[in-house]
Amino acid sequence: MVPVEEARRLALGLSAASEQDHHGRLSFRVAGRIFATLWDEHHMTVMVDEAGIRTAVQAVPRICEEVWWGKRVAAVRVDLRRADAELLGELLGDGWERKARAG
């Protein structure tokens, strides 16, 4: 289990990461780009690439699920009640790196 405060600490521990409201939800950004959102008290959505999404879902389907935006898979939703800090930290790092490079 990863408590919300631990999830926030992991996201904000990444270089130049900041927290900002995004339509009533907390978002975590680097270079102005969102790499994760705290969807609710039990779920964090992380914007990793499609291969990373599919890998996470295949490896731990009880913890990770695909998030679709329109006709494309766009993120992985992590169940914080079942995840551990190592898994979440790896996904956040991947999401951060993807958005930091794009900026």
PDB file of N, CA and C in Angstrom:
ATOM      1  N   MET A   1       0.836  -1.186   0.000  1.00  0.00           N
ATOM      2  CA  MET A   1       0.000   0.000   0.000  1.00  0.00           C
ATOM      3  C   MET A   1       0.880   1.248   0.000  1.00  0.00           C
ATOM      4  N   VAL A   2       0.479   2.212  -0.805  1.00  0.00           N
ATOM      5  CA  VAL A   2       1.184   3.487  -0.852  1.00  0.00           C
ATOM      6  C   VAL A   2       0.188   4.573  -0.433  1.00  0.00           C
ATOM      7  N   PRO A   3       0.347   5.128   0.769  1.00  0.00           N
ATOM      8  CA  PRO A   3      -0.543   6.214   1.182  1.00  0.00           C
ATOM      9  C   PRO A   3      -0.394   7.425   0.252  1.00  0.00           C
ATOM     10  N   VAL A   4      -1.434   8.217   0.164  1.00  0.00           N
ATOM     11  CA  VAL A   4      -1.440   9.392  -0.711  1.00  0.00           C
ATOM     12  C   VAL A   4      -0.235  10.292  -0.439  1.00  0.00           C
ATOM     13  N   GLU A   5       0.087  10.530   0.810  1.00  0.00           N
ATOM     14  CA  GLU A   5       1.220  11.413   1.118  1.00  0.00           C
ATOM     15  C   GLU A   5       2.540  10.833   0.611  1.00  0.00           C
ATOM     16  N   GLU A   6       2.676   9.526   0.656  1.00  0.00           N
ATOM     17  CA  GLU A   6       3.877   8.882   0.115  1.00  0.00           C
ATOM     18  C   GLU A   6       3.910   9.009  -1.409  1.00  0.00           C
ATOM     19  N   ALA A   7       2.765   8.837  -2.063  1.00  0.00           N
ATOM     20  CA  ALA A   7       2.688   9.001  -3.516  1.00  0.00           C
ATOM     21  C   ALA A   7       3.084  10.424  -3.901  1.00  0.00           C
ATOM     22  N   ARG A   8       2.586  11.402  -3.168  1.00  0.00           N
ATOM     23  CA  ARG A   8       2.950  12.805  -3.432  1.00  0.00           C
ATOM     24  C   ARG A   8       4.446  13.022  -3.227  1.00  0.00           C
ATOM     25  N   ARG A   9       4.988  12.457  -2.159  1.00  0.00           N
ATOM     26  CA  ARG A   9       6.415  12.617  -1.866  1.00  0.00           C
ATOM     27  C   ARG A   9       7.266  12.012  -2.977  1.00  0.00           C
ATOM     28  N   LEU A  10       6.872  10.840  -3.473  1.00  0.00           N
ATOM     29  CA  LEU A  10       7.613  10.207  -4.565  1.00  0.00           C
ATOM     30  C   LEU A  10       7.593  11.079  -5.821  1.00  0.00           C
ATOM     31  N   ALA A  11       6.430  11.606  -6.162  1.00  0.00           N
ATOM     32  CA  ALA A  11       6.318  12.448  -7.360  1.00  0.00           C
ATOM     33  C   ALA A  11       7.114  13.735  -7.212  1.00  0.00           C
ATOM     34  N   LEU A  12       6.977  14.375  -6.061  1.00  0.00           N
ATOM     35  CA  LEU A  12       7.660  15.657  -5.856  1.00  0.00           C
ATOM     36  C   LEU A  12       9.151  15.501  -5.593  1.00  0.00           C
ATOM     37  N   GLY A  13       9.596  14.273  -5.347  1.00  0.00           N
ATOM     38  CA  GLY A  13      11.014  14.020  -5.146  1.00  0.00           C
ATOM     39  C   GLY A  13      11.807  13.980  -6.436  1.00  0.00           C
ATOM     40  N   LEU A  14      11.118  13.980  -7.559  1.00  0.00           N
ATOM     41  CA  LEU A  14      11.794  13.990  -8.858  1.00  0.00           C
ATOM     42  C   LEU A  14      12.247  15.410  -9.189  1.00  0.00           C
ATOM     43  N   SER A  15      13.358  15.531  -9.833  1.00  0.00           N
ATOM     44  CA  SER A  15      13.966  16.831 -10.122  1.00  0.00           C
ATOM     45  C   SER A  15      12.998  17.790 -10.811  1.00  0.00           C
ATOM     46  N   ALA A  16      12.887  18.983 -10.253  1.00  0.00           N
ATOM     47  CA  ALA A  16      12.074  20.070 -10.817  1.00  0.00           C
ATOM     48  C   ALA A  16      10.584  19.735 -10.903  1.00  0.00           C
ATOM     49  N   ALA A  17      10.135  18.716 -10.179  1.00  0.00           N
ATOM     50  CA  ALA A  17       8.709  18.367 -10.185  1.00  0.00           C
ATOM     51  C   ALA A  17       7.933  19.372  -9.343  1.00  0.00           C
ATOM     52  N   SER A  18       6.735  19.678  -9.799  1.00  0.00           N
ATOM     53  CA  SER A  18       5.862  20.580  -9.050  1.00  0.00           C
ATOM     54  C   SER A  18       4.458  19.999  -9.019  1.00  0.00           C
ATOM     55  N   GLU A  19       3.669  20.526  -8.103  1.00  0.00           N
ATOM     56  CA  GLU A  19       2.296  20.069  -7.924  1.00  0.00           C
ATOM     57  C   GLU A  19       1.363  21.229  -8.275  1.00  0.00           C
ATOM     58  N   GLN A  20       0.295  20.906  -8.976  1.00  0.00           N
ATOM     59  CA  GLN A  20      -0.641  21.949  -9.399  1.00  0.00           C
ATOM     60  C   GLN A  20      -2.020  21.331  -9.573  1.00  0.00           C
ATOM     61  N   ASP A  21      -3.055  22.128  -9.321  1.00  0.00           N
ATOM     62  CA  ASP A  21      -4.417  21.669  -9.549  1.00  0.00           C
ATOM     63  C   ASP A  21      -4.647  21.453 -11.046  1.00  0.00           C
ATOM     64  N   HIS A  22      -5.385  20.404 -11.352  1.00  0.00           N
ATOM     65  CA  HIS A  22      -5.766  20.121 -12.738  1.00  0.00           C
ATOM     66  C   HIS A  22      -7.212  19.642 -12.717  1.00  0.00           C
ATOM     67  N   HIS A  23      -8.134  20.554 -12.959  1.00  0.00           N
ATOM     68  CA  HIS A  23      -9.563  20.237 -12.956  1.00  0.00           C
ATOM     69  C   HIS A  23     -10.006  19.578 -11.650  1.00  0.00           C
ATOM     70  N   GLY A  24      -9.534  20.118 -10.528  1.00  0.00           N
ATOM     71  CA  GLY A  24      -9.929  19.618  -9.222  1.00  0.00           C
ATOM     72  C   GLY A  24      -9.123  18.434  -8.715  1.00  0.00           C
ATOM     73  N   ARG A  25      -8.130  18.016  -9.461  1.00  0.00           N
ATOM     74  CA  ARG A  25      -7.258  16.917  -9.037  1.00  0.00           C
ATOM     75  C   ARG A  25      -5.822  17.429  -8.964  1.00  0.00           C
ATOM     76  N   LEU A  26      -5.021  16.803  -8.119  1.00  0.00           N
ATOM     77  CA  LEU A  26      -3.614  17.172  -8.065  1.00  0.00           C
ATOM     78  C   LEU A  26      -2.896  16.602  -9.274  1.00  0.00           C
ATOM     79  N   SER A  27      -2.099  17.435  -9.904  1.00  0.00           N
ATOM     80  CA  SER A  27      -1.254  16.957 -10.992  1.00  0.00           C
ATOM     81  C   SER A  27       0.193  17.229 -10.618  1.00  0.00           C
ATOM     82  N   PHE A  28       1.064  16.425 -11.168  1.00  0.00           N
ATOM     83  CA  PHE A  28       2.498  16.556 -10.945  1.00  0.00           C
ATOM     84  C   PHE A  28       3.128  16.813 -12.298  1.00  0.00           C
ATOM     85  N   ARG A  29       3.954  17.854 -12.341  1.00  0.00           N
ATOM     86  CA  ARG A  29       4.460  18.354 -13.614  1.00  0.00           C
ATOM     87  C   ARG A  29       5.967  18.532 -13.601  1.00  0.00           C
ATOM     88  N   VAL A  30       6.523  18.458 -14.790  1.00  0.00           N
ATOM     89  CA  VAL A  30       7.908  18.823 -15.025  1.00  0.00           C
ATOM     90  C   VAL A  30       7.915  19.618 -16.322  1.00  0.00           C
ATOM     91  N   ALA A  31       8.617  20.733 -16.322  1.00  0.00           N
ATOM     92  CA  ALA A  31       8.683  21.614 -17.495  1.00  0.00           C
ATOM     93  C   ALA A  31       7.279  21.980 -17.982  1.00  0.00           C
ATOM     94  N   GLY A  32       6.342  22.120 -17.043  1.00  0.00           N
ATOM     95  CA  GLY A  32       4.978  22.510 -17.383  1.00  0.00           C
ATOM     96  C   GLY A  32       4.103  21.391 -17.910  1.00  0.00           C
ATOM     97  N   ARG A  33       4.639  20.183 -18.007  1.00  0.00           N
ATOM     98  CA  ARG A  33       3.898  19.042 -18.571  1.00  0.00           C
ATOM     99  C   ARG A  33       3.525  18.050 -17.459  1.00  0.00           C
ATOM    100  N   ILE A  34       2.296  17.575 -17.514  1.00  0.00           N
ATOM    101  CA  ILE A  34       1.815  16.631 -16.506  1.00  0.00           C
ATOM    102  C   ILE A  34       2.415  15.248 -16.750  1.00  0.00           C
ATOM    103  N   PHE A  35       3.010  14.683 -15.689  1.00  0.00           N
ATOM    104  CA  PHE A  35       3.496  13.303 -15.786  1.00  0.00           C
ATOM    105  C   PHE A  35       2.691  12.359 -14.892  1.00  0.00           C
ATOM    106  N   ALA A  36       1.863  12.914 -13.991  1.00  0.00           N
ATOM    107  CA  ALA A  36       1.013  12.068 -13.151  1.00  0.00           C
ATOM    108  C   ALA A  36      -0.106  12.918 -12.550  1.00  0.00           C
ATOM    109  N   THR A  37      -1.206  12.253 -12.224  1.00  0.00           N
ATOM    110  CA  THR A  37      -2.294  12.909 -11.495  1.00  0.00           C
ATOM    111  C   THR A  37      -2.723  11.989 -10.362  1.00  0.00           C
ATOM    112  N   LEU A  38      -3.110  12.609  -9.271  1.00  0.00           N
ATOM    113  CA  LEU A  38      -3.702  11.869  -8.172  1.00  0.00           C
ATOM    114  C   LEU A  38      -5.194  11.856  -8.454  1.00  0.00           C
ATOM    115  N   TRP A  39      -5.662  10.759  -9.017  1.00  0.00           N
ATOM    116  CA  TRP A  39      -7.037  10.676  -9.512  1.00  0.00           C
ATOM    117  C   TRP A  39      -8.040  10.735  -8.378  1.00  0.00           C
ATOM    118  N   ASP A  40      -7.764   9.969  -7.331  1.00  0.00           N
ATOM    119  CA  ASP A  40      -8.564   9.990  -6.105  1.00  0.00           C
ATOM    120  C   ASP A  40      -7.674   9.436  -5.003  1.00  0.00           C
ATOM    121  N   GLU A  41      -8.198   9.216  -3.824  1.00  0.00           N
ATOM    122  CA  GLU A  41      -7.354   8.791  -2.711  1.00  0.00           C
ATOM    123  C   GLU A  41      -6.777   7.383  -2.885  1.00  0.00           C
ATOM    124  N   HIS A  42      -7.274   6.635  -3.862  1.00  0.00           N
ATOM    125  CA  HIS A  42      -6.799   5.267  -4.073  1.00  0.00           C
ATOM    126  C   HIS A  42      -6.103   5.037  -5.402  1.00  0.00           C
ATOM    127  N   HIS A  43      -6.049   6.040  -6.272  1.00  0.00           N
ATOM    128  CA  HIS A  43      -5.496   5.834  -7.620  1.00  0.00           C
ATOM    129  C   HIS A  43      -4.630   7.005  -8.078  1.00  0.00           C
ATOM    130  N   MET A  44      -3.514   6.664  -8.679  1.00  0.00           N
ATOM    131  CA  MET A  44      -2.660   7.652  -9.325  1.00  0.00           C
ATOM    132  C   MET A  44      -2.524   7.244 -10.781  1.00  0.00           C
ATOM    133  N   THR A  45      -2.653   8.212 -11.666  1.00  0.00           N
ATOM    134  CA  THR A  45      -2.509   7.980 -13.093  1.00  0.00           C
ATOM    135  C   THR A  45      -1.147   8.514 -13.518  1.00  0.00           C
ATOM    136  N   VAL A  46      -0.377   7.682 -14.201  1.00  0.00           N
ATOM    137  CA  VAL A  46       0.984   8.050 -14.594  1.00  0.00           C
ATOM    138  C   VAL A  46       1.092   7.958 -16.115  1.00  0.00           C
ATOM    139  N   MET A  47       1.626   9.020 -16.714  1.00  0.00           N
ATOM    140  CA  MET A  47       1.716   9.121 -18.163  1.00  0.00           C
ATOM    141  C   MET A  47       3.040   8.548 -18.672  1.00  0.00           C
ATOM    142  N   VAL A  48       3.124   7.232 -18.706  1.00  0.00           N
ATOM    143  CA  VAL A  48       4.289   6.572 -19.296  1.00  0.00           C
ATOM    144  C   VAL A  48       3.972   6.281 -20.760  1.00  0.00           C
ATOM    145  N   ASP A  49       4.963   5.838 -21.510  1.00  0.00           N
ATOM    146  CA  ASP A  49       4.707   5.549 -22.922  1.00  0.00           C
ATOM    147  C   ASP A  49       3.883   4.268 -23.069  1.00  0.00           C
ATOM    148  N   GLU A  50       3.400   4.029 -24.273  1.00  0.00           N
ATOM    149  CA  GLU A  50       2.497   2.894 -24.500  1.00  0.00           C
ATOM    150  C   GLU A  50       3.140   1.561 -24.127  1.00  0.00           C
ATOM    151  N   ALA A  51       4.398   1.389 -24.443  1.00  0.00           N
ATOM    152  CA  ALA A  51       5.077   0.137 -24.092  1.00  0.00           C
ATOM    153  C   ALA A  51       5.135  -0.028 -22.570  1.00  0.00           C
ATOM    154  N   GLY A  52       5.401   1.052 -21.866  1.00  0.00           N
ATOM    155  CA  GLY A  52       5.446   1.008 -20.407  1.00  0.00           C
ATOM    156  C   GLY A  52       4.093   0.710 -19.797  1.00  0.00           C
ATOM    157  N   ILE A  53       3.050   1.262 -20.400  1.00  0.00           N
ATOM    158  CA  ILE A  53       1.686   1.000 -19.927  1.00  0.00           C
ATOM    159  C   ILE A  53       1.383  -0.482 -20.062  1.00  0.00           C
ATOM    160  N   ARG A  54       1.619  -1.013 -21.245  1.00  0.00           N
ATOM    161  CA  ARG A  54       1.302  -2.420 -21.511  1.00  0.00           C
ATOM    162  C   ARG A  54       2.148  -3.365 -20.640  1.00  0.00           C
ATOM    163  N   THR A  55       3.405  -3.020 -20.429  1.00  0.00           N
ATOM    164  CA  THR A  55       4.274  -3.829 -19.575  1.00  0.00           C
ATOM    165  C   THR A  55       3.755  -3.853 -18.143  1.00  0.00           C
ATOM    166  N   ALA A  56       3.402  -2.688 -17.606  1.00  0.00           N
ATOM    167  CA  ALA A  56       2.905  -2.608 -16.232  1.00  0.00           C
ATOM    168  C   ALA A  56       1.613  -3.389 -16.066  1.00  0.00           C
ATOM    169  N   VAL A  57       0.699  -3.239 -17.008  1.00  0.00           N
ATOM    170  CA  VAL A  57      -0.591  -3.928 -16.929  1.00  0.00           C
ATOM    171  C   VAL A  57      -0.398  -5.442 -17.022  1.00  0.00           C
ATOM    172  N   GLN A  58       0.484  -5.868 -17.889  1.00  0.00           N
ATOM    173  CA  GLN A  58       0.737  -7.304 -18.034  1.00  0.00           C
ATOM    174  C   GLN A  58       1.429  -7.860 -16.787  1.00  0.00           C
ATOM    175  N   ALA A  59       2.373  -7.114 -16.217  1.00  0.00           N
ATOM    176  CA  ALA A  59       3.146  -7.601 -15.073  1.00  0.00           C
ATOM    177  C   ALA A  59       2.313  -7.653 -13.787  1.00  0.00           C
ATOM    178  N   VAL A  60       1.482  -6.647 -13.574  1.00  0.00           N
ATOM    179  CA  VAL A  60       0.705  -6.568 -12.322  1.00  0.00           C
ATOM    180  C   VAL A  60      -0.726  -6.095 -12.607  1.00  0.00           C
ATOM    181  N   PRO A  61      -1.515  -6.948 -13.242  1.00  0.00           N
ATOM    182  CA  PRO A  61      -2.871  -6.544 -13.649  1.00  0.00           C
ATOM    183  C   PRO A  61      -3.816  -6.215 -12.495  1.00  0.00           C
ATOM    184  N   ARG A  62      -3.531  -6.691 -11.311  1.00  0.00           N
ATOM    185  CA  ARG A  62      -4.386  -6.356 -10.166  1.00  0.00           C
ATOM    186  C   ARG A  62      -4.065  -4.961  -9.622  1.00  0.00           C
ATOM    187  N   ILE A  63      -2.951  -4.390 -10.073  1.00  0.00           N
ATOM    188  CA  ILE A  63      -2.510  -3.083  -9.578  1.00  0.00           C
ATOM    189  C   ILE A  63      -2.612  -2.009 -10.656  1.00  0.00           C
ATOM    190  N   CYS A  64      -2.316  -2.367 -11.882  1.00  0.00           N
ATOM    191  CA  CYS A  64      -2.246  -1.394 -12.978  1.00  0.00           C
ATOM    192  C   CYS A  64      -3.303  -1.680 -14.035  1.00  0.00           C
ATOM    193  N   GLU A  65      -3.888  -0.607 -14.573  1.00  0.00           N
ATOM    194  CA  GLU A  65      -4.828  -0.750 -15.681  1.00  0.00           C
ATOM    195  C   GLU A  65      -4.597   0.361 -16.690  1.00  0.00           C
ATOM    196  N   GLU A  66      -4.954   0.064 -17.923  1.00  0.00           N
ATOM    197  CA  GLU A  66      -4.809   1.047 -18.999  1.00  0.00           C
ATOM    198  C   GLU A  66      -5.822   2.168 -18.823  1.00  0.00           C
ATOM    199  N   VAL A  67      -5.407   3.376 -19.193  1.00  0.00           N
ATOM    200  CA  VAL A  67      -6.304   4.525 -19.260  1.00  0.00           C
ATOM    201  C   VAL A  67      -6.340   4.958 -20.725  1.00  0.00           C
ATOM    202  N   TRP A  68      -7.525   4.978 -21.264  1.00  0.00           N
ATOM    203  CA  TRP A  68      -7.719   5.365 -22.667  1.00  0.00           C
ATOM    204  C   TRP A  68      -8.243   6.780 -22.742  1.00  0.00           C
ATOM    205  N   TRP A  69      -7.691   7.565 -23.647  1.00  0.00           N
ATOM    206  CA  TRP A  69      -8.207   8.889 -23.991  1.00  0.00           C
ATOM    207  C   TRP A  69      -8.531   8.823 -25.465  1.00  0.00           C
ATOM    208  N   GLY A  70      -9.804   8.836 -25.757  1.00  0.00           N
ATOM    209  CA  GLY A  70     -10.212   8.674 -27.145  1.00  0.00           C
ATOM    210  C   GLY A  70      -9.878   7.282 -27.617  1.00  0.00           C
ATOM    211  N   LYS A  71      -9.148   7.208 -28.719  1.00  0.00           N
ATOM    212  CA  LYS A  71      -8.825   5.912 -29.324  1.00  0.00           C
ATOM    213  C   LYS A  71      -7.411   5.448 -29.015  1.00  0.00           C
ATOM    214  N   ARG A  72      -6.757   6.081 -28.035  1.00  0.00           N
ATOM    215  CA  ARG A  72      -5.388   5.670 -27.734  1.00  0.00           C
ATOM    216  C   ARG A  72      -5.207   5.420 -26.238  1.00  0.00           C
ATOM    217  N   VAL A  73      -4.352   4.479 -25.943  1.00  0.00           N
ATOM    218  CA  VAL A  73      -3.989   4.231 -24.555  1.00  0.00           C
ATOM    219  C   VAL A  73      -2.989   5.320 -24.171  1.00  0.00           C
ATOM    220  N   ALA A  74      -3.264   6.013 -23.062  1.00  0.00           N
ATOM    221  CA  ALA A  74      -2.494   7.215 -22.762  1.00  0.00           C
ATOM    222  C   ALA A  74      -1.773   7.208 -21.419  1.00  0.00           C
ATOM    223  N   ALA A  75      -2.173   6.316 -20.514  1.00  0.00           N
ATOM    224  CA  ALA A  75      -1.581   6.330 -19.176  1.00  0.00           C
ATOM    225  C   ALA A  75      -1.861   5.001 -18.496  1.00  0.00           C
ATOM    226  N   VAL A  76      -1.250   4.844 -17.336  1.00  0.00           N
ATOM    227  CA  VAL A  76      -1.518   3.679 -16.500  1.00  0.00           C
ATOM    228  C   VAL A  76      -2.093   4.181 -15.172  1.00  0.00           C
ATOM    229  N   ARG A  77      -3.199   3.586 -14.759  1.00  0.00           N
ATOM    230  CA  ARG A  77      -3.792   3.918 -13.465  1.00  0.00           C
ATOM    231  C   ARG A  77      -3.310   2.888 -12.457  1.00  0.00           C
ATOM    232  N   VAL A  78      -2.722   3.387 -11.370  1.00  0.00           N
ATOM    233  CA  VAL A  78      -2.129   2.539 -10.341  1.00  0.00           C
ATOM    234  C   VAL A  78      -3.034   2.536  -9.114  1.00  0.00           C
ATOM    235  N   ASP A  79      -3.394   1.352  -8.650  1.00  0.00           N
ATOM    236  CA  ASP A  79      -4.194   1.208  -7.435  1.00  0.00           C
ATOM    237  C   ASP A  79      -3.246   1.318  -6.246  1.00  0.00           C
ATOM    238  N   LEU A  80      -3.294   2.442  -5.557  1.00  0.00           N
ATOM    239  CA  LEU A  80      -2.373   2.689  -4.447  1.00  0.00           C
ATOM    240  C   LEU A  80      -2.596   1.739  -3.284  1.00  0.00           C
ATOM    241  N   ARG A  81      -3.774   1.153  -3.181  1.00  0.00           N
ATOM    242  CA  ARG A  81      -4.065   0.205  -2.093  1.00  0.00           C
ATOM    243  C   ARG A  81      -3.289  -1.098  -2.276  1.00  0.00           C
ATOM    244  N   ARG A  82      -2.895  -1.396  -3.500  1.00  0.00           N
ATOM    245  CA  ARG A  82      -2.205  -2.657  -3.795  1.00  0.00           C
ATOM    246  C   ARG A  82      -0.753  -2.465  -4.225  1.00  0.00           C
ATOM    247  N   ALA A  83      -0.400  -1.275  -4.622  1.00  0.00           N
ATOM    248  CA  ALA A  83       0.954  -1.006  -5.125  1.00  0.00           C
ATOM    249  C   ALA A  83       1.942  -0.884  -3.972  1.00  0.00           C
ATOM    250  N   ASP A  84       3.217  -0.985  -4.325  1.00  0.00           N
ATOM    251  CA  ASP A  84       4.256  -0.652  -3.346  1.00  0.00           C
ATOM    252  C   ASP A  84       5.027   0.559  -3.873  1.00  0.00           C
ATOM    253  N   ALA A  85       5.797   1.155  -2.991  1.00  0.00           N
ATOM    254  CA  ALA A  85       6.512   2.386  -3.342  1.00  0.00           C
ATOM    255  C   ALA A  85       7.520   2.159  -4.461  1.00  0.00           C
ATOM    256  N   GLU A  86       8.110   0.989  -4.533  1.00  0.00           N
ATOM    257  CA  GLU A  86       9.098   0.713  -5.581  1.00  0.00           C
ATOM    258  C   GLU A  86       8.445   0.753  -6.968  1.00  0.00           C
ATOM    259  N   LEU A  87       7.329   0.065  -7.121  1.00  0.00           N
ATOM    260  CA  LEU A  87       6.611   0.066  -8.402  1.00  0.00           C
ATOM    261  C   LEU A  87       6.169   1.472  -8.778  1.00  0.00           C
ATOM    262  N   LEU A  88       5.522   2.167  -7.845  1.00  0.00           N
ATOM    263  CA  LEU A  88       5.045   3.514  -8.142  1.00  0.00           C
ATOM    264  C   LEU A  88       6.211   4.441  -8.471  1.00  0.00           C
ATOM    265  N   GLY A  89       7.287   4.337  -7.723  1.00  0.00           N
ATOM    266  CA  GLY A  89       8.454   5.176  -7.985  1.00  0.00           C
ATOM    267  C   GLY A  89       9.036   4.949  -9.368  1.00  0.00           C
ATOM    268  N   GLU A  90       9.090   3.691  -9.802  1.00  0.00           N
ATOM    269  CA  GLU A  90       9.600   3.390 -11.143  1.00  0.00           C
ATOM    270  C   GLU A  90       8.700   3.978 -12.220  1.00  0.00           C
ATOM    271  N   LEU A  91       7.399   3.811 -12.056  1.00  0.00           N
ATOM    272  CA  LEU A  91       6.466   4.365 -13.042  1.00  0.00           C
ATOM    273  C   LEU A  91       6.540   5.893 -13.069  1.00  0.00           C
ATOM    274  N   LEU A  92       6.580   6.511 -11.896  1.00  0.00           N
ATOM    275  CA  LEU A  92       6.686   7.974 -11.850  1.00  0.00           C
ATOM    276  C   LEU A  92       7.979   8.444 -12.511  1.00  0.00           C
ATOM    277  N   GLY A  93       9.067   7.748 -12.274  1.00  0.00           N
ATOM    278  CA  GLY A  93      10.335   8.110 -12.913  1.00  0.00           C
ATOM    279  C   GLY A  93      10.254   8.021 -14.426  1.00  0.00           C
ATOM    280  N   ASP A  94       9.594   6.976 -14.915  1.00  0.00           N
ATOM    281  CA  ASP A  94       9.427   6.831 -16.368  1.00  0.00           C
ATOM    282  C   ASP A  94       8.548   7.943 -16.935  1.00  0.00           C
ATOM    283  N   GLY A  95       7.457   8.247 -16.241  1.00  0.00           N
ATOM    284  CA  GLY A  95       6.574   9.320 -16.695  1.00  0.00           C
ATOM    285  C   GLY A  95       7.261  10.672 -16.666  1.00  0.00           C
ATOM    286  N   TRP A  96       8.024  10.920 -15.593  1.00  0.00           N
ATOM    287  CA  TRP A  96       8.779  12.167 -15.462  1.00  0.00           C
ATOM    288  C   TRP A  96       9.774  12.298 -16.612  1.00  0.00           C
ATOM    289  N   GLU A  97      10.533  11.228 -16.869  1.00  0.00           N
ATOM    290  CA  GLU A  97      11.549  11.277 -17.923  1.00  0.00           C
ATOM    291  C   GLU A  97      10.920  11.564 -19.286  1.00  0.00           C
ATOM    292  N   ARG A  98       9.813  10.924 -19.561  1.00  0.00           N
ATOM    293  CA  ARG A  98       9.140  11.117 -20.855  1.00  0.00           C
ATOM    294  C   ARG A  98       8.716  12.579 -21.035  1.00  0.00           C
ATOM    295  N   LYS A  99       8.160  13.173 -20.006  1.00  0.00           N
ATOM    296  CA  LYS A  99       7.690  14.561 -20.111  1.00  0.00           C
ATOM    297  C   LYS A  99       8.847  15.560 -20.038  1.00  0.00           C
ATOM    298  N   ALA A 100       9.875  15.262 -19.264  1.00  0.00           N
ATOM    299  CA  ALA A 100      11.018  16.157 -19.171  1.00  0.00           C
ATOM    300  C   ALA A 100      11.745  16.251 -20.515  1.00  0.00           C
ATOM    301  N   ARG A 101      11.849  15.120 -21.207  1.00  0.00           N
ATOM    302  CA  ARG A 101      12.512  15.112 -22.526  1.00  0.00           C
ATOM    303  C   ARG A 101      11.691  15.901 -23.546  1.00  0.00           C
ATOM    304  N   ALA A 102      10.370  15.847 -23.423  1.00  0.00           N
ATOM    305  CA  ALA A 102       9.489  16.523 -24.383  1.00  0.00           C
ATOM    306  C   ALA A 102       9.542  18.044 -24.219  1.00  0.00           C
ATOM    307  N   GLY A 103       9.928  18.488 -23.028  1.00  0.00           N
ATOM    308  CA  GLY A 103       9.929  19.936 -22.758  1.00  0.00           C
ATOM    309  C   GLY A 103      11.148  20.558 -23.282  1.00  0.00           C
TER     310      GLY A 103
END
